Short mmCIF file of C-alpha atoms in Angstrom, two decimals:
data_model
loop_
_atom_site.label_atom_id
_atom_site.label_comp_id
_atom_site.label_asym_id
_atom_site.label_seq_id
_atom_site.Cartn_x
_atom_site.Cartn_y
_atom_site.Cartn_z
CA MET A 29 -28.59 17.17 6.01
CA GLU A 30 -26.44 17.74 2.96
CA TRP A 31 -25.95 21.49 2.95
CA ARG A 32 -24.16 21.60 -0.37
CA MET A 33 -27.17 19.96 -2.05
CA VAL A 34 -29.49 22.39 -0.26
CA TRP A 35 -27.55 25.45 -1.44
CA THR A 36 -27.14 24.16 -4.99
CA THR A 37 -30.88 23.51 -5.29
CA PHE A 38 -31.65 26.87 -3.69
CA PHE A 39 -29.43 28.90 -6.02
CA LEU A 40 -30.48 26.96 -9.13
CA LEU A 41 -34.16 27.46 -8.33
CA MET A 42 -33.56 31.11 -7.46
CA ALA A 43 -31.82 31.61 -10.81
CA LEU A 44 -34.66 29.88 -12.67
CA THR A 45 -37.47 31.74 -10.92
CA THR A 46 -35.71 35.11 -11.32
CA ILE A 47 -35.23 34.55 -15.06
CA VAL A 48 -38.90 33.59 -15.39
CA SER A 49 -39.78 36.73 -13.44
CA TYR A 50 -37.58 38.78 -15.81
CA LEU A 51 -39.27 37.21 -18.82
CA PHE A 52 -42.68 38.31 -17.52
CA HIS A 53 -41.70 41.71 -16.17
CA GLY A 54 -38.56 42.67 -18.12
CA ASN A 55 -36.73 44.40 -15.26
CA GLY A 56 -32.93 44.57 -15.68
CA TYR A 57 -32.29 44.12 -11.96
CA GLU A 58 -33.85 40.66 -12.16
CA LEU A 59 -31.43 39.80 -14.93
CA ILE A 60 -28.46 40.84 -12.75
CA ILE A 61 -29.77 38.80 -9.82
CA SER A 62 -30.34 35.74 -12.01
CA VAL A 63 -26.76 35.98 -13.36
CA SER A 64 -25.44 36.17 -9.82
CA MET A 65 -27.56 33.24 -8.60
CA ASN A 66 -26.54 31.15 -11.58
CA LEU A 67 -22.85 31.91 -11.11
CA VAL A 68 -23.13 30.79 -7.47
CA ALA A 69 -24.91 27.58 -8.52
CA THR A 70 -22.12 26.88 -11.06
CA THR A 71 -19.46 27.49 -8.40
CA LEU A 72 -21.22 25.08 -6.07
CA LYS A 73 -21.06 22.41 -8.75
CA LEU A 74 -17.33 22.94 -9.41
CA GLY A 75 -15.28 19.77 -8.88
CA ALA A 76 -18.31 17.46 -9.07
CA ARG A 77 -17.18 13.81 -9.21
CA ARG A 78 -20.38 12.09 -10.25
CA THR A 79 -21.44 12.08 -13.89
CA THR A 80 -24.79 13.67 -13.08
CA GLY A 81 -23.01 16.39 -11.05
CA ALA A 82 -20.64 17.13 -13.93
CA MET A 83 -23.62 17.31 -16.31
CA THR A 84 -25.44 19.69 -13.97
CA MET A 85 -22.36 21.91 -13.93
CA ALA A 86 -22.21 21.83 -17.73
CA ALA A 87 -25.89 22.78 -18.00
CA SER A 88 -25.36 25.54 -15.44
CA LEU A 89 -22.41 26.85 -17.46
CA VAL A 90 -24.65 26.95 -20.54
CA ALA A 91 -27.13 29.06 -18.58
CA ASP A 92 -24.26 31.40 -17.55
CA ILE A 93 -23.17 31.74 -21.15
CA HIS A 94 -26.72 32.77 -22.07
CA LEU A 95 -27.32 35.08 -19.14
CA ILE A 96 -24.07 37.07 -19.12
CA PRO A 97 -24.41 38.11 -22.80
CA ALA A 98 -28.12 38.76 -22.13
CA MET A 99 -27.07 41.23 -19.41
CA GLY A 100 -24.61 42.89 -21.80
CA VAL A 101 -27.17 43.03 -24.59
CA TYR A 102 -29.76 44.51 -22.23
CA TYR A 103 -27.61 47.26 -20.70
CA ILE A 104 -25.08 48.08 -23.43
CA MET A 105 -26.85 47.39 -26.75
CA GLN A 106 -30.29 47.86 -25.25
CA ASP A 107 -31.63 45.14 -27.53
CA TYR A 108 -34.37 43.88 -25.22
CA ALA A 109 -35.73 41.30 -27.68
CA LEU A 110 -32.34 39.58 -27.94
CA ALA A 111 -31.86 39.70 -24.16
CA HIS A 112 -35.31 38.11 -23.86
CA ALA A 113 -34.40 35.34 -26.31
CA LEU A 114 -31.12 34.60 -24.52
CA ALA A 115 -32.98 34.46 -21.20
CA TRP A 116 -35.27 31.79 -22.70
CA GLY A 117 -32.18 29.76 -23.56
CA ALA A 118 -31.02 30.07 -19.95
CA VAL A 119 -34.46 28.88 -18.76
CA VAL A 120 -34.11 25.69 -20.83
CA ALA A 121 -30.57 25.08 -19.55
CA ASN A 122 -31.67 25.62 -15.96
CA LEU A 123 -34.63 23.26 -16.37
CA VAL A 124 -32.19 20.58 -17.55
CA SER A 125 -30.04 21.35 -14.49
CA ILE A 126 -33.01 20.90 -12.19
CA ILE A 127 -33.96 17.57 -13.82
CA LEU A 128 -30.37 16.34 -13.44
CA LEU A 129 -30.34 17.49 -9.84
CA ILE A 130 -33.51 15.49 -9.14
CA ILE A 131 -31.98 12.40 -10.80
CA GLU A 132 -28.84 12.82 -8.65
CA ALA A 133 -30.94 13.17 -5.49
CA VAL A 134 -32.93 10.01 -6.33
CA LEU A 135 -29.78 8.02 -7.09
CA ARG A 136 -28.21 9.13 -3.83
CA GLN A 137 -31.31 8.17 -1.89
CA MET A 138 -31.30 4.73 -3.52
CA GLU A 139 -27.62 4.26 -2.66
CA MET A 140 -28.29 5.20 0.95
CA GLU A 141 -31.15 2.72 1.15
CA VAL A 142 -28.93 -0.05 -0.25
CA LEU A 143 -26.25 0.72 2.36
CA MET B 10 -9.15 20.92 -2.12
CA LEU B 11 -11.08 22.87 -4.79
CA GLY B 12 -14.13 22.73 -2.53
CA ARG B 13 -12.46 24.92 0.06
CA PHE B 14 -12.24 27.80 -2.42
CA ARG B 15 -15.99 27.69 -3.12
CA PRO B 16 -17.20 29.80 -0.15
CA PRO B 17 -14.87 32.79 -0.84
CA ILE B 18 -15.73 32.71 -4.57
CA ILE B 19 -19.46 32.64 -3.77
CA ALA B 20 -19.03 35.46 -1.23
CA LEU B 21 -17.22 37.54 -3.87
CA ILE B 22 -19.97 36.96 -6.46
CA LEU B 23 -22.67 37.96 -3.95
CA VAL B 24 -20.81 41.06 -2.73
CA CYS B 25 -20.24 42.16 -6.36
CA THR B 26 -23.94 41.69 -7.14
CA ILE B 27 -24.99 43.65 -4.06
CA GLY B 28 -22.50 46.41 -5.02
CA VAL B 29 -23.76 46.73 -8.60
CA LEU B 30 -27.44 46.59 -7.65
CA GLY B 31 -26.95 48.98 -4.71
CA LEU B 32 -25.24 51.65 -6.81
CA MET B 33 -27.84 51.32 -9.58
CA ILE B 34 -30.76 51.58 -7.14
CA ILE B 35 -29.43 54.18 -4.66
CA ASP B 36 -27.67 56.62 -7.00
CA ASP B 37 -29.05 55.65 -10.42
CA TYR B 38 -25.65 54.54 -11.71
CA PRO B 39 -25.59 53.17 -15.26
CA PHE B 40 -24.84 49.43 -15.33
CA LEU B 41 -21.23 49.64 -16.61
CA ASP B 42 -20.33 52.48 -14.20
CA ALA B 43 -21.81 50.43 -11.35
CA ILE B 44 -19.61 47.45 -12.25
CA TYR B 45 -16.56 49.72 -12.61
CA GLN B 46 -17.19 51.45 -9.26
CA THR B 47 -17.90 48.13 -7.46
CA VAL B 48 -14.75 46.42 -8.74
CA PHE B 49 -12.38 49.25 -7.85
CA THR B 50 -14.09 49.69 -4.48
CA LEU B 51 -13.85 45.98 -3.63
CA THR B 52 -10.23 45.76 -4.75
CA THR B 53 -9.50 48.89 -2.67
CA VAL B 54 -7.88 50.56 -5.70
CA GLY B 55 -9.37 53.87 -4.61
CA TYR B 56 -10.24 55.71 -7.87
CA GLN B 57 -12.55 58.68 -7.66
CA GLU B 58 -16.26 57.87 -7.94
CA THR B 59 -17.64 58.06 -11.49
CA HIS B 60 -20.81 59.92 -10.38
CA PRO B 61 -21.50 62.13 -7.36
CA LEU B 62 -22.72 60.02 -4.44
CA SER B 63 -25.63 60.84 -2.13
CA TYR B 64 -25.31 60.34 1.64
CA GLY B 65 -27.07 57.00 1.26
CA GLY B 66 -24.69 56.08 -1.55
CA LYS B 67 -21.65 57.02 0.57
CA MET B 68 -22.86 54.86 3.46
CA PHE B 69 -23.46 52.03 1.00
CA ILE B 70 -19.86 52.38 -0.34
CA VAL B 71 -18.53 52.24 3.25
CA ALA B 72 -20.43 48.99 3.81
CA LEU B 73 -19.23 47.67 0.43
CA ILE B 74 -15.56 48.43 1.27
CA LEU B 75 -15.91 46.68 4.65
CA GLY B 76 -17.62 43.72 2.97
CA GLY B 77 -14.91 43.59 0.31
CA VAL B 78 -12.08 43.64 2.88
CA ALA B 79 -13.83 40.86 4.82
CA VAL B 80 -14.20 38.71 1.69
CA TRP B 81 -10.56 39.20 0.65
CA SER B 82 -9.34 38.42 4.17
CA TYR B 83 -11.45 35.24 4.12
CA ALA B 84 -10.09 34.27 0.68
CA ILE B 85 -6.46 34.85 1.74
CA GLY B 86 -7.10 32.87 4.95
CA VAL B 87 -8.49 29.92 2.97
CA THR B 88 -5.57 30.04 0.51
CA VAL B 89 -2.96 30.07 3.31
CA SER B 90 -4.83 27.28 5.10
CA VAL B 91 -4.89 25.13 1.93
CA VAL B 92 -1.18 25.73 1.29
CA VAL B 93 -0.21 24.86 4.89
CA SER B 94 -2.69 22.19 6.04
CA GLU B 95 -3.18 20.34 2.75
CA ASP B 96 0.53 20.51 1.84
CA LEU B 97 -0.06 22.12 -1.54
CA ILE B 98 3.65 22.18 -2.37
CA GLY B 99 3.87 18.46 -1.52
CA ARG B 100 0.92 17.75 -3.79
CA ILE B 101 2.48 19.67 -6.67
CA ARG B 102 5.73 17.75 -6.15
CA GLU B 103 3.73 14.49 -6.04
CA ALA B 104 1.92 15.36 -9.29
CA LEU B 105 5.23 16.23 -11.01
CA MET B 106 6.77 12.94 -9.84
CA GLU B 107 3.75 10.97 -11.06
CA HIS B 108 4.08 12.69 -14.43
CA LYS B 109 7.81 11.81 -14.53
CA VAL B 110 7.12 8.15 -13.65
CA LYS B 111 4.75 7.89 -16.64
CA SER B 112 7.80 7.85 -18.92
CA TYR B 113 9.54 5.08 -16.91
CA THR B 114 10.05 1.66 -18.45
CA ASP B 115 11.93 -1.37 -17.17
CA HIS B 116 12.15 0.19 -13.71
CA PHE B 117 11.86 -1.29 -10.23
CA ILE B 118 9.14 -0.37 -7.77
CA ILE B 119 10.67 -0.27 -4.29
CA VAL B 120 7.87 -0.76 -1.80
CA GLY B 121 8.62 0.80 1.59
CA TYR B 122 11.71 2.93 2.21
CA THR B 123 13.15 0.67 4.92
CA ASP B 124 16.84 0.26 5.85
CA VAL B 125 17.16 -2.62 3.38
CA ALA B 126 15.45 -0.54 0.69
CA ARG B 127 17.93 2.31 1.33
CA GLN B 128 20.82 0.03 0.42
CA THR B 129 18.90 -1.36 -2.56
CA VAL B 130 18.27 2.16 -3.85
CA LYS B 131 21.99 3.00 -3.49
CA MET B 132 22.94 -0.05 -5.54
CA LEU B 133 20.32 0.65 -8.22
CA GLU B 134 21.55 4.23 -8.49
CA ARG B 135 25.12 3.02 -8.93
CA GLN B 136 23.99 0.69 -11.71
CA LYS B 137 21.85 3.51 -13.20
CA ILE B 138 18.75 1.32 -13.05
CA PRO B 139 15.53 3.40 -12.85
CA TYR B 140 13.40 2.95 -9.75
CA VAL B 141 10.53 4.55 -7.90
CA VAL B 142 9.90 4.28 -4.16
CA LEU B 143 6.31 3.67 -3.05
CA ASP B 144 5.63 4.51 0.59
CA ASP B 145 3.20 6.64 2.59
CA ASP B 146 4.76 6.36 6.04
CA SER B 147 5.67 9.90 7.16
CA GLU B 148 8.79 8.82 9.07
CA ARG B 149 10.18 6.82 6.16
CA LEU B 150 9.27 9.61 3.71
CA LYS B 151 11.31 12.02 5.86
CA LEU B 152 14.20 9.55 5.72
CA ALA B 153 13.95 9.43 1.90
CA GLU B 154 13.95 13.23 1.80
CA SER B 155 17.03 13.39 4.02
CA ASP B 156 18.72 10.91 1.64
CA PHE B 157 17.84 13.25 -1.27
CA ILE B 158 15.71 10.54 -2.92
CA SER B 159 13.37 12.36 -5.27
CA GLU B 160 11.85 9.32 -6.99
CA VAL B 161 9.19 8.85 -4.32
CA LEU B 162 5.45 8.41 -4.76
CA PRO B 163 3.76 8.91 -1.36
CA PHE B 164 0.88 6.51 -2.00
CA ASN B 165 -0.49 3.62 0.03
CA PRO B 166 1.79 0.67 -0.87
CA PHE B 167 -0.95 -1.90 -0.21
CA ARG B 168 -3.35 -0.65 -2.88
CA SER B 169 -3.25 -1.88 -6.48
CA ASP B 170 -4.01 1.63 -7.71
CA SER B 171 -0.74 2.91 -6.21
CA PHE B 172 1.17 0.33 -8.26
CA ARG B 173 -0.72 1.36 -11.38
CA ARG B 174 0.32 4.96 -10.74
CA ALA B 175 3.91 3.75 -10.30
CA LYS B 176 3.64 2.29 -13.83
CA ALA B 177 3.67 -1.38 -12.82
CA ASP B 178 2.62 -2.19 -16.40
CA THR B 179 6.05 -1.19 -17.70
CA ALA B 180 8.06 -2.12 -14.59
CA ARG B 181 10.77 -4.76 -14.51
CA GLY B 182 10.03 -5.77 -10.96
CA ILE B 183 8.76 -5.06 -7.47
CA ILE B 184 11.05 -5.09 -4.45
CA VAL B 185 9.46 -5.25 -1.01
CA THR B 186 11.49 -5.07 2.19
CA PHE B 187 9.05 -4.46 5.05
CA PRO B 188 10.11 -5.84 8.44
CA GLU B 189 6.65 -7.43 8.86
CA ASP B 190 6.05 -10.60 6.81
CA ALA B 191 2.31 -9.92 6.59
CA ASP B 192 3.03 -6.61 4.81
CA ASN B 193 5.40 -8.32 2.40
CA ILE B 194 2.81 -11.04 1.64
CA THR B 195 0.17 -8.37 0.88
CA VAL B 196 2.50 -6.60 -1.55
CA VAL B 197 3.54 -9.87 -3.23
CA VAL B 198 -0.12 -10.84 -3.73
CA THR B 199 -0.82 -7.37 -5.18
CA GLY B 200 2.14 -7.86 -7.54
CA LYS B 201 0.79 -11.23 -8.68
CA ILE B 202 -2.67 -9.73 -9.33
CA LEU B 203 -1.07 -7.00 -11.45
CA GLU B 204 0.99 -9.61 -13.28
CA GLU B 205 -2.23 -11.34 -14.32
CA GLU B 206 -3.94 -8.06 -15.11
CA TYR B 207 -1.15 -6.87 -17.42
CA ASP B 208 -0.41 -10.37 -18.70
CA LYS B 209 3.31 -9.82 -18.28
CA ARG B 210 6.02 -11.15 -16.00
CA ILE B 211 6.97 -8.90 -13.09
CA LEU B 212 10.00 -9.95 -11.04
CA ILE B 213 8.90 -9.90 -7.39
CA ILE B 214 11.67 -9.80 -4.81
CA SER B 215 10.88 -9.87 -1.11
CA VAL B 216 12.60 -10.26 2.22
CA ALA B 217 11.34 -12.62 4.93
CA SER B 218 12.06 -12.77 8.64
CA HIS B 219 12.22 -16.58 8.88
CA LYS B 220 12.07 -19.78 6.81
CA GLU B 221 8.34 -20.37 7.21
CA ALA B 222 7.62 -16.86 5.96
CA ARG B 223 9.90 -17.52 2.99
CA GLU B 224 7.84 -20.59 2.08
CA LYS B 225 4.63 -18.61 2.35
CA LEU B 226 6.01 -15.76 0.25
CA THR B 227 7.20 -18.20 -2.40
CA LYS B 228 3.79 -19.90 -2.41
CA VAL B 229 1.92 -16.62 -2.93
CA GLY B 230 4.14 -15.81 -5.89
CA ALA B 231 7.42 -14.12 -4.91
CA ASP B 232 10.14 -14.98 -7.43
CA VAL B 233 13.01 -14.36 -5.04
CA VAL B 234 12.77 -14.39 -1.24
CA ILE B 235 15.80 -13.36 0.78
CA LEU B 236 16.33 -13.92 4.49
CA PRO B 237 18.56 -11.01 5.56
CA ASN B 238 19.90 -12.90 8.58
CA GLU B 239 20.79 -15.93 6.47
CA LEU B 240 22.52 -13.73 3.91
CA ILE B 241 24.55 -11.90 6.56
CA GLY B 242 25.51 -15.25 8.12
CA GLN B 243 26.64 -16.63 4.76
CA ARG B 244 28.72 -13.58 4.03
CA ILE B 245 30.33 -13.58 7.48
CA SER B 246 31.19 -17.30 7.20
CA ALA B 247 32.65 -16.68 3.71
CA MET B 248 34.80 -13.92 5.19
CA ALA B 249 35.85 -16.21 8.04
CA ILE B 250 36.86 -19.07 5.72
CA HIS B 251 38.59 -16.84 3.16
CA PRO B 252 39.61 -13.70 5.00
CA PRO B 253 40.03 -10.89 2.50
CA ASP B 254 43.50 -9.42 2.35
CA MET B 255 44.09 -5.72 1.84
CA GLU B 256 45.30 -6.21 -1.72
CA GLN B 257 42.43 -8.25 -3.10
CA SER B 258 39.74 -6.71 -0.87
CA SER B 259 37.33 -9.62 -1.46
CA PHE B 260 37.23 -8.90 -5.18
CA LEU B 261 34.90 -11.73 -6.15
CA ASP B 262 32.66 -10.98 -3.20
CA ARG B 263 32.24 -7.43 -4.38
CA VAL B 264 31.65 -8.54 -7.96
CA ALA B 265 29.05 -11.06 -6.80
CA PHE B 266 27.20 -8.36 -4.86
CA GLY B 267 27.38 -5.95 -7.77
CA GLU B 268 29.51 -3.48 -5.83
CA PHE B 269 32.26 -3.39 -8.41
CA HIS B 270 31.87 -0.59 -10.88
CA GLY B 271 31.68 -1.73 -14.45
CA LEU B 272 32.08 -5.45 -13.74
CA ASP B 273 29.16 -7.78 -13.25
CA ILE B 274 27.93 -11.37 -13.39
CA ARG B 275 24.60 -12.12 -15.05
CA GLU B 276 22.46 -15.14 -15.68
CA VAL B 277 21.35 -15.56 -19.27
CA VAL B 278 18.76 -18.14 -20.29
CA VAL B 279 19.74 -19.77 -23.60
CA PRO B 280 16.94 -18.99 -26.06
CA LYS B 281 15.65 -21.73 -28.32
CA GLU B 282 17.40 -21.86 -31.73
CA SER B 283 19.82 -19.14 -30.63
CA PRO B 284 23.56 -19.33 -31.50
CA LEU B 285 24.16 -20.81 -28.03
CA ASP B 286 21.59 -23.59 -28.48
CA GLY B 287 23.30 -26.92 -29.23
CA VAL B 288 26.71 -25.33 -29.68
CA SER B 289 29.88 -25.91 -27.66
CA LEU B 290 31.55 -23.15 -25.69
CA LYS B 291 34.52 -22.90 -28.02
CA ASP B 292 32.33 -22.73 -31.18
CA CYS B 293 29.64 -20.33 -30.02
CA GLY B 294 31.80 -17.23 -30.56
CA LEU B 295 30.42 -15.42 -27.55
CA ARG B 296 33.83 -14.54 -26.14
CA ARG B 297 35.23 -13.55 -29.54
CA GLU B 298 32.22 -11.32 -30.38
CA THR B 299 31.53 -9.75 -27.00
CA GLY B 300 34.56 -10.33 -24.76
CA ALA B 301 32.37 -11.73 -21.96
CA HIS B 302 33.31 -14.97 -20.21
CA ILE B 303 31.06 -17.93 -19.42
CA LEU B 304 31.75 -18.93 -15.81
CA GLY B 305 29.14 -21.62 -15.37
CA ILE B 306 26.16 -23.44 -16.83
CA GLN B 307 23.06 -24.54 -14.98
CA ARG B 308 21.34 -27.27 -16.92
CA ARG B 309 17.61 -27.06 -17.48
CA ARG B 310 15.63 -28.22 -14.43
CA ARG B 311 18.85 -28.97 -12.52
CA ARG B 312 19.92 -27.16 -9.40
CA ARG B 313 23.66 -27.84 -9.67
CA ILE B 314 25.79 -25.32 -11.50
CA LEU B 315 28.59 -26.60 -13.70
CA LEU B 316 31.35 -24.16 -12.84
CA MET B 317 34.28 -23.33 -15.15
CA PRO B 318 32.92 -25.62 -17.91
CA ASN B 319 35.10 -27.40 -20.41
CA PRO B 320 35.36 -25.67 -23.86
CA GLU B 321 33.79 -28.77 -25.38
CA THR B 322 30.66 -28.45 -23.19
CA ILE B 323 27.54 -28.05 -25.31
CA MET B 324 24.81 -25.63 -24.22
CA ASN B 325 21.15 -26.32 -24.82
CA ALA B 326 17.98 -24.20 -24.92
CA GLN B 327 16.65 -23.18 -21.49
CA ASP B 328 20.07 -23.74 -19.84
CA VAL B 329 21.09 -20.82 -17.64
CA VAL B 330 24.52 -19.48 -18.48
CA LEU B 331 26.52 -17.48 -15.93
CA VAL B 332 28.29 -14.71 -17.85
CA MET B 333 30.90 -12.36 -16.42
CA GLY B 334 32.05 -9.19 -18.07
CA THR B 335 32.05 -5.42 -18.02
CA THR B 336 28.73 -3.60 -18.28
CA HIS B 337 29.46 -2.89 -21.93
CA GLN B 338 30.36 -6.53 -22.63
CA LEU B 339 27.15 -7.75 -20.97
CA LYS B 340 25.13 -5.37 -23.13
CA GLN B 341 26.95 -6.79 -26.14
CA VAL B 342 25.83 -10.30 -25.05
CA ASN B 343 22.19 -9.22 -25.37
CA ILE B 344 22.87 -7.60 -28.74
CA PHE B 345 24.77 -10.74 -29.84
CA LEU B 346 21.78 -12.95 -29.01
CA GLU B 347 19.24 -10.59 -30.60
CA HIS B 348 21.38 -10.05 -33.68
CA GLN B 349 21.85 -13.75 -34.16
CA ASP B 350 18.10 -14.29 -33.67
CA GLU B 351 17.39 -11.81 -36.47
CA ASN B 352 19.85 -13.64 -38.74
CA GLU B 353 17.96 -16.83 -38.04
#
């Protein structure tokens, strides 16, 4: 089993589900957890050699850039509407990450079958 | 290498998150104070807490400090392990050398730092000809280090990519001196492939252990194949026939082997429509303009060399002319030919 793939998928999905949960409930703790999960997912994608891997990392970075300001906006400026909007941006970025991750998994499976 | 730093980074992110969330939940810390408290707790800076802590909060801080120390210890362990086991300093040196080689032009790629290559490197250094050694054998790399040879790229010498990284596209030639003929053949074939790839001539010089290997190396594309034993035999017999006296110290022998500082013999191919093409020795003006002497002429497609030619001898395009002179004079010969070409 490829543990790196397992952990990347786990943290990406955790980040996505926690942001969705924040969007429905609006609890700041969920925002902190989603930032943390997303940062871990980005770290796991560091140094990716494949094009799809590099794209997943880029998408994950986009999500980070949405979520970290969202956290700041939520706790410092207390502008909940803006934090909400930024979280939506992170959802889109994370969905792209998940799609890319699926494509990478399929490509890998096909390569393994060829070999 | 980067992958080995992932686990400690992830551990640090998770511990920070747990610290911030814990302080916010247990003691109702505001978000920024929770970050501040977590960071100085994890880095063991030891500032006073920003808000009074409950017993639960104090126990949580104890756990956070222990977690932080564990994560830092892990991170330091990984860093030391990467520096030691993956030879980080060696990799940095390798990257710097690769960067330096990028600016090389007209250099030689010495494949394998063997005993023969050691002597070759010494001679190239004397002549100030740029070179780079390509070898990944640990024993030979140690030998190069002990000889203070810094122009070394520790890459696999049998892979085309290693030659690309040694800037084969701008190299003058490849010199291979492995004791095994099979290794030499592999390198010569790689050189020929690169020659086709870059669409430029690369001088490939190899050694061979016996005559049959020489034929094979020539067939696969080596331009010059030298049998070390044959060469040593020839030199010994030359010494035996004309024993060098102390005064002369085999002067010509040393000139011929390029051991004499500042004096050299070179072969120059007469370019078409150049001032040497169709002109006699006395009229070409080479000696007057450059000071270099023509010692011999090898006619096109002939093996025999016409030594000490008559001043009336006429040179033709594609003849090989043996020119002797100081390093400066030989440079002037090139300028003389180029300059005359421009005038044409």
